[in-house]
Short mmCIF file of C-alpha atoms in Angstrom, two decimals:
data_model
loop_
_atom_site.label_atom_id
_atom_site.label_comp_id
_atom_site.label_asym_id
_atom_site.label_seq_id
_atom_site.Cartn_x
_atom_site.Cartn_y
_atom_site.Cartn_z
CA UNK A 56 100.16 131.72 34.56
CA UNK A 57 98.98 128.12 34.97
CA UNK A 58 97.40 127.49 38.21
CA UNK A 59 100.05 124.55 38.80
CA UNK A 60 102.66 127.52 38.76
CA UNK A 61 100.32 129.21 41.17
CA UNK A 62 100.31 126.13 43.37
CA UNK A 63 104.08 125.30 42.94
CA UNK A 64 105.48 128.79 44.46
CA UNK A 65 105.31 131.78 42.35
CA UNK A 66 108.33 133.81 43.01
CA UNK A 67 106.87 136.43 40.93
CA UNK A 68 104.70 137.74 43.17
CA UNK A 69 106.22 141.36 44.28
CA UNK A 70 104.79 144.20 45.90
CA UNK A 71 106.64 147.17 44.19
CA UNK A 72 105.07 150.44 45.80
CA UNK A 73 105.55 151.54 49.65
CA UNK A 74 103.32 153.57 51.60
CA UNK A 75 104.42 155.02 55.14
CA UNK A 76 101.64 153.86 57.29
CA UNK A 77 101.11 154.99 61.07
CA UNK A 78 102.63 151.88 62.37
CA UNK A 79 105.57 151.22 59.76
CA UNK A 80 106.40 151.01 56.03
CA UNK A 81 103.59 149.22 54.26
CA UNK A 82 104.26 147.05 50.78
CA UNK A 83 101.20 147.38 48.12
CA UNK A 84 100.42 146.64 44.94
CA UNK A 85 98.08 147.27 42.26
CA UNK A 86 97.03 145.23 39.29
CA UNK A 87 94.59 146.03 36.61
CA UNK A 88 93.29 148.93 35.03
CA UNK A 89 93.40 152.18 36.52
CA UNK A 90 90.27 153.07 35.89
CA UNK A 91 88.64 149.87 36.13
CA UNK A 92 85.95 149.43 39.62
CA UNK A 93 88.16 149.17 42.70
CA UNK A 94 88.89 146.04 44.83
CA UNK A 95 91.15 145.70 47.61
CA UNK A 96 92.13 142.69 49.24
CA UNK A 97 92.69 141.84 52.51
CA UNK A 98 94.52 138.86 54.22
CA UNK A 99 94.34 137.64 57.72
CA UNK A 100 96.94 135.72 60.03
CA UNK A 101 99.67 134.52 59.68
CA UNK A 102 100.16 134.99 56.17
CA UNK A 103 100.35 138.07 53.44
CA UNK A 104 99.14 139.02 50.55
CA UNK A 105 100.43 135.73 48.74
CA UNK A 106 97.81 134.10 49.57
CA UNK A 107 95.49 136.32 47.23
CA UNK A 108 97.68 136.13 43.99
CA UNK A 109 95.50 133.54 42.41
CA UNK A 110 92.01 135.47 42.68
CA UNK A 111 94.07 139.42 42.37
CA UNK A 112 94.99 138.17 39.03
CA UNK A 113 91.64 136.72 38.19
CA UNK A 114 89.95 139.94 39.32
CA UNK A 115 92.23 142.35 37.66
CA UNK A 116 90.92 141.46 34.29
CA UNK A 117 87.96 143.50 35.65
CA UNK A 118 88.77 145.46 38.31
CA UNK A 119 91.80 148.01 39.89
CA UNK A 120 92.92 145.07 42.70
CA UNK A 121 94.99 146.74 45.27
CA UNK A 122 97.09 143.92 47.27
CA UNK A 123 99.20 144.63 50.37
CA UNK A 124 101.09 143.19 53.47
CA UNK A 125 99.89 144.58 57.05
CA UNK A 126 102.51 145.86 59.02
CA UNK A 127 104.19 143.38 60.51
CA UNK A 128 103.61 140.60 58.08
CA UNK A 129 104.77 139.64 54.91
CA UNK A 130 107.08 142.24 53.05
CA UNK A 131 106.04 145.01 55.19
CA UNK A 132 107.77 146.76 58.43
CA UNK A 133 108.15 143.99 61.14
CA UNK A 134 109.90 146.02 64.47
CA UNK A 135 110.27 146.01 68.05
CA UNK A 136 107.80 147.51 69.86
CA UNK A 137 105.64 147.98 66.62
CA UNK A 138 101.74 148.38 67.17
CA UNK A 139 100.05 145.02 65.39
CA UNK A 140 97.14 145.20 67.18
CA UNK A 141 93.86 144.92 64.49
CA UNK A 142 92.84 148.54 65.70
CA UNK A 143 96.21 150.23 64.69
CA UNK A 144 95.70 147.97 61.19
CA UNK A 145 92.20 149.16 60.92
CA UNK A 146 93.62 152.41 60.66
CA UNK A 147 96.33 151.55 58.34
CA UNK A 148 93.52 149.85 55.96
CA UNK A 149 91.70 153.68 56.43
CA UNK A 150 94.87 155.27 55.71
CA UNK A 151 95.60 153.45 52.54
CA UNK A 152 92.11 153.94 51.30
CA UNK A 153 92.98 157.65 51.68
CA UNK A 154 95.96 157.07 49.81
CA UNK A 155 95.07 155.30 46.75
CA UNK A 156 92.19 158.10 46.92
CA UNK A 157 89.36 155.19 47.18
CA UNK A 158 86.46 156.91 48.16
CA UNK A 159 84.03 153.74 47.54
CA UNK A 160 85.95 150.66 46.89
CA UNK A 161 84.87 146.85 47.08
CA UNK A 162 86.88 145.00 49.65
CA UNK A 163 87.30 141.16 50.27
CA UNK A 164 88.72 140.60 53.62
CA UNK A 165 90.01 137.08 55.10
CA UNK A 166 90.26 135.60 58.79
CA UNK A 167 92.28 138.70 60.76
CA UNK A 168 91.60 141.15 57.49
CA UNK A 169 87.30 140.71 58.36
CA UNK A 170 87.74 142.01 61.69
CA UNK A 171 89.90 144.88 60.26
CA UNK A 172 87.95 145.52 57.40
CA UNK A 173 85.03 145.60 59.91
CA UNK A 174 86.50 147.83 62.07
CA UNK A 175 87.55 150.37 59.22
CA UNK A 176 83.95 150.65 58.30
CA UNK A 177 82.22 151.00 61.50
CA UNK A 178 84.67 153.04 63.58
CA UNK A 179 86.51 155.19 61.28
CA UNK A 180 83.93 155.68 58.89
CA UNK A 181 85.59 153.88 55.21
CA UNK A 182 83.02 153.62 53.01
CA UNK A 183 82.74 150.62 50.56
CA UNK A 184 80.38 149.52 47.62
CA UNK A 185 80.13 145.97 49.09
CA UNK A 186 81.97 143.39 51.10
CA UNK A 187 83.08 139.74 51.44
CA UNK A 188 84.14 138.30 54.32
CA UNK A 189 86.00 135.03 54.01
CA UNK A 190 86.34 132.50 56.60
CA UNK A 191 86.55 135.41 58.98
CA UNK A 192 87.54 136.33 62.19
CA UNK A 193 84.23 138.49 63.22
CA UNK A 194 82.78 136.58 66.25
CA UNK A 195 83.23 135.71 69.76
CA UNK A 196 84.60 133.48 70.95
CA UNK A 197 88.08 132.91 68.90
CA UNK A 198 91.72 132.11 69.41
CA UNK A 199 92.66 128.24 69.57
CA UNK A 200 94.12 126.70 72.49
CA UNK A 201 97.29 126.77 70.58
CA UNK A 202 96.82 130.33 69.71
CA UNK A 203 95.95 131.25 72.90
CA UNK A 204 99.15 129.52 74.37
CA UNK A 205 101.58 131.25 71.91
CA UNK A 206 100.10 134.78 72.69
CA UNK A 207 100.40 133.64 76.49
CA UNK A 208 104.02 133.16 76.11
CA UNK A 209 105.33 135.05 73.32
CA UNK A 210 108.57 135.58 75.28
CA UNK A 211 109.68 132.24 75.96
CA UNK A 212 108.47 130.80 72.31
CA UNK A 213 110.45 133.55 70.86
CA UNK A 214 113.47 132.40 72.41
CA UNK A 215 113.17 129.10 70.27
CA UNK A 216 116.14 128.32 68.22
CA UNK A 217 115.40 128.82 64.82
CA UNK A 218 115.42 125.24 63.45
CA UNK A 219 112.51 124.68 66.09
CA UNK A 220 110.60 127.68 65.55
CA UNK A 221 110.67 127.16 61.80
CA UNK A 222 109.15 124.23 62.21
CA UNK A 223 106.56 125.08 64.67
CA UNK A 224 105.57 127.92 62.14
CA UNK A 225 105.11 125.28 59.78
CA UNK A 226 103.66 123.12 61.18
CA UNK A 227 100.62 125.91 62.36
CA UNK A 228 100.64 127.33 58.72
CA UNK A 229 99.94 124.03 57.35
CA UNK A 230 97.02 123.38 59.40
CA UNK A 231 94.91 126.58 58.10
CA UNK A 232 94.31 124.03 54.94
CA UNK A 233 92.32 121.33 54.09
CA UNK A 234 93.80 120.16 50.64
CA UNK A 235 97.02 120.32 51.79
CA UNK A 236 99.75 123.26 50.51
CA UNK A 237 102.45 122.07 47.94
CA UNK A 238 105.79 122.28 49.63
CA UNK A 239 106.53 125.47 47.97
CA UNK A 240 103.77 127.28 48.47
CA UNK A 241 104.21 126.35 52.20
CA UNK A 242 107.97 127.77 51.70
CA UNK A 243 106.69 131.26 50.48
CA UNK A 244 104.11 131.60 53.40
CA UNK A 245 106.59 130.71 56.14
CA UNK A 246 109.49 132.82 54.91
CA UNK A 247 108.78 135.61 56.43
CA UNK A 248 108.33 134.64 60.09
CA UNK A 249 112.05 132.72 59.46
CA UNK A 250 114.25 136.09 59.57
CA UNK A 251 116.08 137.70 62.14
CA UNK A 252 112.75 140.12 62.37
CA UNK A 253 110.19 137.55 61.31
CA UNK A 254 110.73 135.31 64.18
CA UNK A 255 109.80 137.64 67.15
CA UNK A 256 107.23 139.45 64.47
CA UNK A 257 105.58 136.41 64.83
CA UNK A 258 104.73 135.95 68.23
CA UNK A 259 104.18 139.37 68.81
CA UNK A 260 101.22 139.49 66.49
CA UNK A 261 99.37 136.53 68.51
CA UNK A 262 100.58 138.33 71.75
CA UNK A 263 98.98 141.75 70.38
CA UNK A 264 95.37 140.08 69.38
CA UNK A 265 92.70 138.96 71.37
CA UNK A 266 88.78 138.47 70.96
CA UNK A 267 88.42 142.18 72.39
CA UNK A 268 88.92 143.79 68.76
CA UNK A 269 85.79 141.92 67.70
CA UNK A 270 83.66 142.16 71.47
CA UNK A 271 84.06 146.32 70.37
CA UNK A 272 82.03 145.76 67.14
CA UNK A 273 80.30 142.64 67.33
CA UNK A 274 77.15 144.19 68.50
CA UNK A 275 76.87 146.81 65.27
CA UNK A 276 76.87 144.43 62.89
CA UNK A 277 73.00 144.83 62.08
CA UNK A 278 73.80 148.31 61.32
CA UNK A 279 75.64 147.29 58.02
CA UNK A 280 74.06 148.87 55.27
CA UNK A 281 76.10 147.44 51.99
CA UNK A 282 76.00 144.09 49.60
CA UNK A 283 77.88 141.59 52.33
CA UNK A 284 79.25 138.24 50.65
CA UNK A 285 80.04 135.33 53.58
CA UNK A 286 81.85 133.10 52.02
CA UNK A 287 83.63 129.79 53.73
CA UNK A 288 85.27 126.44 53.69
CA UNK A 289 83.41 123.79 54.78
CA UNK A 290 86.37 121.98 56.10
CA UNK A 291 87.56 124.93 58.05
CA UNK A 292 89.09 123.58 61.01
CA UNK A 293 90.47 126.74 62.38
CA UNK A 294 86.85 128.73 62.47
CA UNK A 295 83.91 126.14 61.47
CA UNK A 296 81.40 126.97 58.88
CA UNK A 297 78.90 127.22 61.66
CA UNK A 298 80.57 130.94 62.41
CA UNK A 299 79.62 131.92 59.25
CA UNK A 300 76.10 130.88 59.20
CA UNK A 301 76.20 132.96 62.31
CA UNK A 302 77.87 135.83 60.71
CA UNK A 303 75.42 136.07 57.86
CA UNK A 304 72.35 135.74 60.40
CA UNK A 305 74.17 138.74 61.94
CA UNK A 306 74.14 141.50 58.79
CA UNK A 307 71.07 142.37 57.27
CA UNK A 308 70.91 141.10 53.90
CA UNK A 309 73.95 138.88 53.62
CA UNK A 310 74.38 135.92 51.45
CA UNK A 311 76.28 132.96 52.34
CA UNK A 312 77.93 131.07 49.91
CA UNK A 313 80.25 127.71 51.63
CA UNK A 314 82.76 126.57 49.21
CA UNK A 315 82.99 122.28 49.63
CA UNK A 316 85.93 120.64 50.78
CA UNK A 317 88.08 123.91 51.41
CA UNK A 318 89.87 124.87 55.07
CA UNK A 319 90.46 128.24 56.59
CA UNK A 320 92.99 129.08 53.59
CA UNK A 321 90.21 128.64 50.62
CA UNK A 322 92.29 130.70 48.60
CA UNK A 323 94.84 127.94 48.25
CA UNK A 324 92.28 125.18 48.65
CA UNK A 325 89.40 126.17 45.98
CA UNK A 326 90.98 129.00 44.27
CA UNK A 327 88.69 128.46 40.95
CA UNK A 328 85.61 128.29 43.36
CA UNK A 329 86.64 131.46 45.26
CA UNK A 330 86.84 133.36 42.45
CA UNK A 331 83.63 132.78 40.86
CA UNK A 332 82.31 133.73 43.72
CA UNK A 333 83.63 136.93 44.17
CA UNK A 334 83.81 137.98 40.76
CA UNK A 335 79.85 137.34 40.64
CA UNK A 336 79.56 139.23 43.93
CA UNK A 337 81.43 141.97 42.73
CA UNK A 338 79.66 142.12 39.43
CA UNK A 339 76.05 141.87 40.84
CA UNK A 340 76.26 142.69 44.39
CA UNK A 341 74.83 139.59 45.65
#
């Protein structure tokens, strides 16, 4: 696949497997090897797994990479009433390690998936071989003013007619990227949040999260004991660089690598860069 296919919408992008998770059905995928090293990917909010089909394919020439949607996102469940909180998905993440029967896996996490690959580790006890964090949510404080006003008023925002919230979606999407996302790739990220479930899915994830699912951790991360990658966008307008300078101070023995001219979504906006990074991380541990 050429990456202007990648950049242009790639429709091919499925997640063919199902896993019934605590909190609702759970889409996954698995590319590579079977018995190649294990890496599983994590994305944050508001977007799915999409955003890691670039580097999953790039990876699976050398590893097992295990994709998937967290409930209430993507392809996955999105309910009424369904727990989106990042504890009940740091459980999910533990579940699906138990699943896949991952007993030591390497795990890249992004924005939201840091915080729940964090949690995973240091309250349920998921082991991993290493870890990146990219451009992640990890530290007080967090939450936008924007952010902050959606969760406020989930309720009333969800009543917006469609036309309007589609565009508001948009609009916040858009904004996690420096480059700039080709129309289409915009398209695939803001589907999901445009159905009859999406739209209240949406706001009820920013209603469910707050800065106290990182206040509950922040203080233990000194007792990481693992190769930690920080890696982040220079441009990132959403959570500045200077978090993850912070971040890496934080955890004995992490590196931090900043990847020039990228936003929050450095997936999209230095895929090529991103992946060298992480494939040399995940080769060498550091």
């Amino acid at each position: 696949m050429t990456l202007d296919r990648a950049r242009t919408g790639d429709r091919d992008w499925t997640l063919d497997q199902t896993f019934a998770g605590s909190t609702g059905a759970v889409r996954w995928a698995a590319l590579g090897a079977a018995d190649a090293p294990p890496v599983v990917l994590v994305h944050g909010t508001p977007f799915s797994s999409y955003v890691w089909r670039d580097v999953a394919r790039a990876l699976s020439r050398d590893h097992r990479v295990y994709v998937w949607d967290l409930p209430g996102y993507g392809t996955s469940e999105m309910r009424a009433g369904q727990d989106v909180t990042l504890a009940a998905q740091a459980r999910v993440l533990t579940e699906l390690l138990a699943h896949w029967g991952l007993d030591e896996p390497a795990v890249v996490a992004h924005d939201f998936g840091g915080c729940v690959a964090l949690r995973a580790h240091l309250l349920h006890g998921a082991r991993y071989a290493r870890l990146a964090l990219v451009d992640a949510v990890a530290l007080a404080p967090w939450g936008s003013p924007a952010y902050r006003l959606l969760g406020a008023h989930a309720e009333v925002f969800g009543q917006l007619p469609p036309a309007l919230h589609e565009a508001l979606v948009r609009a916040y999407v858009g904004s996690a990227s420096h480059r700039g996302l080709h129309p289409r790739v915009l398209d695939r990220l803001v589907e999901p949040w445009c159905t009859d479930e999406g739209r209240p899915a949406f706001y009820r994830q920013i209603e469910q999260n707050d800065q106290r699912f990182t206040d509950e951790i922040q203080e233990r991360y000194g007792e990481l004991a693992l190769p930690v990658l920080v890696c982040w966008g220079t441009e990132d307008t959403w959570i500045p660089a200077e978090r993850g300078h912070e971040l890496a101070r934080l955890i004995p023995g992490a590196e931090l690598r900043l990847i020039e001219g990228a936003g929050h979504l450095v997936q999209e906006d230095a895929p090529a860069e991103l992946t060298g990074e992480l494939s040399r991380f995940l080769r060498t541990g550091r």
